[in-house]
Amino acid sequence: MSTLSAAAESTTVWAELRHAEPSDVPFLRRMIYQMAEFEKLTHLFSTTDSSLLSTLFPSPPLPPFFSFTPLVLYLSFTSPPVPSPQTLSITQFSLPSPITDPDEADFASPLGDGRVVAGFVICFPNYSTFLAKPGLYIEDIFVREPWRRKNLGKFMLSAVAKKAAELGMGRVEWCVLDWNVNAIEFYKGMGAEVFQEWRICRLAGPSLEKYKND
Amino acid sequence: MSTLSAAAESTTVWAELRHAEPSDVPFLRRMIYQMAEFEKLTHLFSTTDSSLLSTLFPSPPLPPFFSFTPLVLYLSFTSPPVPSPQTLSITQFSLPSPITDPDEADFASPLGDGRVVAGFVICFPNYSTFLAKPGLYIEDIFVREPWRRKNLGKFMLSAVAKKAAELGMGRVEWCVLDWNVNAIEFYKGMGAEVFQEWRICRLAGPSLEKYKND
């Protein structure tokens, strides 16, 4: 009986992965900060709305997937989203019980249509010399805490991989922290190979600045 | 006496890091193959002159450092190179004894001016969401075997880092194999931080193609 009752109460939610617009910048900034908190890297965070706007929305605009490409995940609770040129992919899922989203007000659509932003992806083209083909590098893929474990990460990664394959690209790549075993299992389940031997090297801050006067 | 005699025989060589031109494509392809041999990855190599040409030299051309940017290292043995708009940086070094370069004919400038191609760099912009700034990712940095241990890698990496700093970019990043201890020491000496915790994930080949029909 309780199972039946729970099933009767489940509601449908629609998720739309859309190309971000300038009005999405405050959502992106707040989620990038939440990601820095999760990775314990807030000391590296210096992002502002204006720096995101000028770097992600240059004038003239660059074609999506051929430069920095921000995507935003919108959830709709009352009716399915109407596909637009901004839409990359739409899916739906069931919520067996209501979700408490403490940050809902910070992530509500400015249109007042009840939609809520639940995640984002930022990707850009990379290049493989062995294939002589561009690929896509996913800099960030993020779902806000209340909306995790609902296959939304899989939905976003699949949509980006589908687009890369359609564009004839050779690879989709991203990075994961080696202690994030849940993420690694998830990515392997998506078909990804996880490379153990490669290490990232970085020049940044004063170590980069000193080359200016070389 | 023998030291003096060796010093007297040392010759000056000039190295010029230049933006590649379409005529450099066969040099790039041969060096990419040599790199695949060094990394024991020739089974992944499917690069041709025409695939390099179409992906690295699109029409209309993209501005350097804002898209895929191939650079080629030319050596001059008789006189210093004349700087041109293609020039990124020029240096000189001494050769205490003559170098035997078995592949010299394959890497001789088509202008018949005695110059030889000794290395290359391919880089492209990446993006840091924590900084809200573009950076540069170095996909490949390569010096042909006879010309190694002459600071040419350092010269090329410094020139790229200087350019990134001048452009106000936040980071220069690249990858290294964890067993390549000589390279790791070299990069640390250049000021780079080597990240131990991050792992690269990749969807490629059939694992990527299957998303096309998602």
XYZ file of C-alpha atoms in Angstrom:
428
model
C 0.000 0.000 0.000
C 2.722 2.468 0.916
C 4.484 1.817 -2.386
C 1.318 2.477 -4.317
C 0.704 5.611 -2.365
C 4.258 6.864 -3.005
C 3.852 6.109 -6.712
C 0.649 8.066 -6.824
C 2.383 11.085 -5.307
C 5.380 11.076 -7.697
C 5.580 14.103 -9.957
C 7.207 14.615 -13.336
C 10.052 17.110 -13.741
C 11.436 18.235 -17.098
C 15.131 19.055 -17.508
C 16.387 21.205 -20.374
C 20.069 21.711 -21.174
C 20.269 25.117 -22.870
C 22.983 27.365 -24.248
C 23.490 29.969 -21.537
C 22.418 33.554 -22.161
C 23.874 36.681 -20.531
C 20.968 36.649 -18.049
C 22.246 33.264 -16.789
C 25.588 34.734 -15.641
C 24.589 35.201 -11.959
C 23.460 31.544 -11.847
C 26.772 30.437 -13.356
C 28.781 32.539 -10.881
C 26.877 31.125 -7.884
C 27.316 27.532 -9.076
C 31.023 28.016 -9.843
C 31.412 29.232 -6.258
C 29.528 26.180 -4.923
C 31.868 23.998 -6.974
C 34.900 25.761 -5.490
C 33.447 25.070 -2.026
C 32.975 21.375 -2.872
C 36.571 21.118 -4.150
C 37.891 23.165 -1.194
C 39.346 25.666 -3.657
C 37.523 28.906 -2.735
C 40.940 30.579 -2.290
C 41.357 30.288 -6.085
C 37.946 31.816 -6.823
C 38.029 35.357 -8.225
C 35.105 35.193 -10.663
C 32.637 38.059 -11.020
C 29.530 38.541 -13.146
C 31.357 41.045 -15.316
C 34.411 38.803 -15.882
C 32.139 35.886 -16.828
C 30.115 38.106 -19.134
C 33.106 39.491 -21.015
C 34.866 36.124 -21.433
C 31.881 33.822 -22.111
C 29.802 36.252 -24.179
C 32.315 38.096 -26.393
C 31.178 40.491 -29.065
C 30.883 39.369 -31.840
C 29.648 36.048 -30.450
C 31.518 32.874 -31.386
C 29.665 29.817 -32.678
C 28.810 27.285 -29.940
C 31.267 24.391 -29.478
C 33.963 26.269 -31.449
C 34.886 28.440 -28.497
C 34.027 28.588 -24.775
C 30.510 27.168 -24.511
C 28.449 27.569 -21.323
C 25.317 25.416 -20.951
C 22.713 25.747 -18.204
C 20.351 23.081 -16.854
C 16.810 24.350 -16.273
C 14.124 22.334 -14.470
C 10.413 22.861 -15.216
C 7.794 21.574 -12.759
C 4.504 22.425 -14.382
C 4.813 21.790 -18.126
C 7.445 20.564 -20.599
C 9.804 23.260 -21.931
C 9.191 24.497 -25.470
C 12.334 23.723 -27.501
C 14.125 26.824 -28.813
C 17.353 27.444 -30.747
C 19.064 27.593 -27.323
C 17.973 24.030 -26.475
C 20.584 21.290 -26.620
C 18.535 18.472 -25.061
C 15.384 17.829 -23.012
C 14.541 14.903 -20.742
C 12.107 14.137 -17.949
C 12.278 12.259 -14.666
C 10.028 11.356 -11.756
C 10.335 12.698 -8.250
C 8.930 10.165 -5.768
C 8.900 12.817 -3.044
C 9.248 16.611 -2.977
C 12.772 18.062 -2.960
C 13.830 20.703 -0.472
C 16.009 23.208 -2.335
C 17.289 25.788 0.170
C 18.815 27.932 -2.606
C 15.726 27.909 -4.809
C 15.249 31.695 -4.670
C 18.832 32.262 -5.882
C 18.280 29.940 -8.837
C 14.736 30.829 -9.934
C 14.235 31.870 -13.556
C 13.893 35.667 -13.826
C 10.866 35.078 -16.072
C 8.846 34.042 -12.994
C 7.720 30.873 -14.788
C 8.650 28.564 -11.908
C 11.731 27.163 -13.627
C 14.847 26.589 -11.523
C 18.509 26.308 -12.571
C 19.977 23.058 -11.250
C 23.355 22.698 -12.965
C 25.726 23.775 -15.710
C 28.436 22.635 -18.132
C 31.276 24.687 -19.563
C 33.172 23.155 -22.453
C 35.505 24.308 -25.225
C 37.247 22.720 -28.210
C 40.549 20.919 -27.734
C 42.733 19.329 -30.414
C 44.295 15.920 -30.884
C 47.403 15.897 -33.062
C 47.278 12.091 -33.337
C 43.792 12.308 -34.870
C 44.234 15.794 -36.448
C 40.730 16.452 -35.168
C 39.132 18.827 -32.705
C 37.388 17.440 -29.659
C 35.555 18.891 -26.688
C 37.053 19.478 -23.275
C 34.555 19.735 -20.423
C 35.998 22.213 -17.946
C 33.101 21.874 -15.491
C 30.022 19.718 -15.152
C 28.022 20.471 -12.016
C 24.634 19.625 -10.492
C 23.476 21.525 -7.402
C 23.340 19.376 -4.262
C 19.540 18.894 -3.896
C 19.332 17.685 -7.514
C 22.092 15.082 -7.451
C 21.569 11.304 -7.849
C 18.790 11.896 -10.397
C 20.818 11.077 -13.533
C 21.106 14.773 -14.423
C 24.904 14.556 -14.709
C 24.489 11.626 -17.081
C 21.904 13.580 -19.067
C 24.240 16.558 -19.484
C 27.350 14.507 -20.295
C 25.390 12.413 -22.818
C 24.054 15.541 -24.531
C 27.562 16.990 -24.873
C 28.993 13.667 -26.110
C 26.171 13.345 -28.657
C 26.894 16.850 -29.966
C 30.644 16.140 -30.208
C 29.970 12.896 -32.107
C 27.541 14.665 -34.453
C 30.156 17.355 -35.137
C 32.657 14.616 -36.119
C 34.925 15.407 -33.195
C 37.479 12.821 -32.087
C 37.246 12.936 -28.298
C 35.424 14.285 -25.285
C 37.732 14.771 -22.314
C 37.494 16.071 -18.750
C 39.282 15.662 -15.434
C 38.330 14.037 -12.152
C 39.995 14.036 -8.733
C 41.440 10.595 -7.977
C 39.721 10.481 -4.552
C 36.293 11.107 -6.091
C 35.555 7.387 -6.490
C 31.814 7.899 -7.054
C 32.515 10.205 -9.980
C 35.123 7.825 -11.421
C 32.699 4.875 -11.302
C 30.008 7.033 -12.889
C 32.322 8.134 -15.717
C 33.499 4.564 -16.367
C 29.856 3.519 -16.532
C 29.405 6.157 -19.241
C 32.144 4.440 -21.278
C 35.029 6.733 -20.365
C 38.614 5.617 -20.089
C 40.348 7.075 -17.001
C 44.063 7.665 -17.606
C 46.286 6.902 -14.620
C 49.675 8.003 -16.010
C 49.083 11.587 -17.114
C 49.661 14.524 -14.764
C 48.579 18.115 -15.323
C 51.275 20.796 -15.188
C 50.389 24.446 -14.637
C 52.045 27.845 -14.732
C 49.821 30.416 -12.998
C 49.993 33.531 -10.870
C 53.538 34.796 -10.199
C 55.036 31.689 -11.883
C 53.367 32.774 -15.120
C 53.752 36.531 -14.686
C 57.537 36.280 -14.460
C 57.665 35.186 -18.112
C 56.169 38.512 -19.169
C 59.569 40.164 -18.770
C 61.553 37.325 -20.335
C 94.533 22.269 -25.201
C 91.684 20.021 -26.221
C 89.205 22.289 -24.414
C 90.510 25.366 -26.177
C 90.411 23.588 -29.480
C 86.772 22.513 -28.901
C 85.829 26.067 -27.940
C 87.417 27.414 -31.078
C 85.330 25.027 -33.148
C 81.996 25.891 -31.499
C 79.462 27.425 -33.845
C 76.457 29.650 -33.260
C 72.961 28.412 -34.154
C 69.874 30.603 -34.225
C 66.467 29.235 -33.231
C 63.243 30.908 -34.329
C 59.798 29.924 -33.016
C 57.370 30.865 -35.787
C 53.659 30.579 -36.432
C 53.345 27.603 -38.751
C 52.309 28.119 -42.353
C 50.546 25.604 -44.599
C 53.933 24.687 -46.125
C 55.009 23.469 -42.649
C 52.303 20.780 -42.534
C 54.534 17.888 -43.726
C 57.076 18.792 -41.003
C 54.325 18.817 -38.387
C 52.968 15.453 -39.535
C 56.434 13.828 -39.419
C 57.135 15.198 -35.930
C 53.710 14.168 -34.611
C 54.495 10.657 -35.830
C 57.904 10.728 -34.095
C 56.131 11.814 -30.905
C 53.687 8.914 -31.239
C 56.688 6.577 -31.584
C 58.297 8.054 -28.437
C 55.052 7.625 -26.480
C 54.455 4.143 -27.968
C 51.111 5.347 -29.299
C 51.499 4.882 -33.064
C 48.335 2.732 -33.037
C 46.411 5.966 -32.267
C 48.044 7.912 -35.106
C 45.780 8.638 -38.090
C 47.007 12.103 -39.031
C 47.493 13.101 -42.677
C 48.710 16.299 -44.325
C 45.198 17.064 -45.518
C 43.574 16.523 -42.095
C 46.182 18.778 -40.450
C 45.726 21.400 -43.147
C 41.944 21.564 -42.841
C 41.879 21.626 -39.028
C 44.892 23.862 -38.291
C 44.481 26.268 -41.212
C 40.726 26.869 -41.526
C 39.329 29.408 -43.921
C 38.793 32.143 -42.820
C 41.848 31.923 -40.545
C 41.388 32.346 -36.799
C 43.569 34.735 -34.805
C 46.602 33.057 -33.192
C 46.190 31.964 -29.552
C 42.377 32.281 -29.825
C 42.050 28.947 -31.592
C 44.327 26.007 -32.453
C 47.804 27.525 -32.811
C 50.665 25.551 -34.370
C 54.210 26.901 -33.940
C 57.331 25.566 -35.648
C 60.951 25.783 -34.481
C 63.395 26.650 -37.274
C 67.186 26.515 -36.866
C 69.480 28.735 -38.953
C 73.176 27.896 -39.211
C 74.626 30.682 -41.341
C 72.954 33.953 -40.301
C 70.341 35.152 -37.816
C 66.721 34.910 -39.002
C 65.030 38.127 -40.083
C 62.015 38.666 -37.787
C 58.668 38.605 -39.582
C 55.021 38.807 -38.479
C 55.182 35.005 -38.148
C 57.989 35.229 -35.562
C 57.116 34.586 -31.931
C 60.653 34.501 -30.513
C 64.311 34.169 -31.556
C 67.296 32.918 -29.551
C 70.786 31.629 -30.217
C 72.956 28.908 -28.757
C 76.424 27.441 -29.225
C 77.175 24.017 -30.603
C 80.506 22.777 -29.225
C 80.600 20.001 -31.813
C 78.715 19.251 -35.013
C 75.351 17.487 -34.714
C 74.478 14.463 -36.789
C 70.848 14.813 -37.854
C 69.854 11.664 -39.777
C 66.454 13.149 -40.736
C 67.863 16.470 -41.925
C 66.626 16.035 -45.502
C 63.049 15.451 -44.268
C 63.149 18.632 -42.211
C 65.005 21.042 -44.521
C 63.284 24.315 -45.357
C 61.759 24.184 -48.842
C 63.331 27.596 -49.494
C 66.733 25.904 -49.766
C 68.196 28.431 -47.321
C 69.814 25.801 -45.096
C 67.273 26.151 -42.304
C 66.068 23.001 -40.568
C 62.893 22.349 -38.560
C 63.794 20.966 -35.114
C 60.561 21.062 -33.128
C 57.015 22.297 -32.746
C 54.326 23.410 -30.299
C 50.565 23.135 -30.682
C 48.466 25.074 -28.208
C 44.893 26.350 -27.924
C 42.880 28.424 -25.456
C 41.352 26.803 -22.411
C 39.140 28.435 -19.774
C 39.236 28.630 -16.000
C 35.848 29.185 -14.374
C 37.508 30.005 -11.026
C 39.394 32.889 -12.680
C 36.803 33.611 -15.411
C 39.789 33.926 -17.717
C 41.091 32.125 -20.763
C 44.457 30.380 -20.584
C 46.578 28.370 -22.983
C 46.720 24.598 -23.116
C 49.828 23.140 -24.741
C 48.745 19.972 -26.493
C 52.253 19.116 -27.731
C 55.733 20.470 -27.255
C 58.374 18.475 -29.104
C 62.059 18.728 -30.035
C 63.519 16.234 -32.519
C 65.994 13.816 -30.958
C 69.310 15.238 -32.280
C 68.386 18.707 -30.982
C 67.404 17.784 -27.426
C 69.293 18.909 -24.289
C 70.035 22.305 -25.840
C 67.411 24.303 -23.920
C 65.153 24.454 -26.973
C 62.183 23.057 -25.025
C 62.726 25.750 -22.427
C 62.955 28.391 -25.153
C 59.648 27.298 -26.694
C 57.770 26.940 -23.393
C 59.057 30.330 -22.200
C 57.941 32.004 -25.429
C 54.428 30.552 -25.091
C 54.227 31.477 -21.379
C 55.381 35.023 -22.149
C 52.696 35.383 -24.809
C 49.990 34.046 -22.452
C 51.079 36.475 -19.720
C 51.109 39.378 -22.196
C 47.581 38.455 -23.312
C 46.420 38.589 -19.676
C 45.641 34.893 -19.607
C 45.328 33.140 -16.249
C 47.168 29.872 -16.794
C 49.347 27.813 -19.089
C 48.713 24.094 -18.727
C 49.934 20.864 -20.293
C 50.248 17.189 -19.422
C 53.202 14.935 -18.700
C 53.486 11.162 -18.235
C 54.223 10.329 -14.580
C 57.141 8.068 -15.579
C 58.844 10.862 -17.549
C 60.865 12.059 -14.552
C 63.273 14.133 -16.642
C 60.387 16.100 -18.128
C 58.762 16.551 -14.704
C 61.987 17.936 -13.209
C 62.395 20.230 -16.194
C 58.841 21.567 -15.867
C 59.194 22.117 -12.126
C 62.401 24.025 -12.826
C 60.368 26.241 -15.145
C 58.068 27.091 -12.213
C 55.242 24.687 -12.999
C 53.090 23.005 -10.402
C 52.509 19.307 -11.188
C 49.099 18.122 -9.959
C 49.086 14.619 -8.548
C 45.338 14.182 -7.859
C 43.712 14.930 -11.196
C 43.023 12.185 -13.740
C 42.027 12.652 -17.374
C 38.817 10.958 -18.533
C 38.143 10.351 -22.215
C 35.322 9.221 -24.463
C 36.691 8.322 -27.898
C 36.139 5.934 -30.781
C 33.146 3.582 -30.346
C 32.595 4.854 -26.759
C 31.934 8.313 -28.193
C 30.182 7.234 -31.387
C 27.468 5.393 -29.464
C 26.195 8.736 -28.111
C 25.380 9.853 -31.647
C 22.207 7.762 -31.590
C 21.228 8.690 -28.030
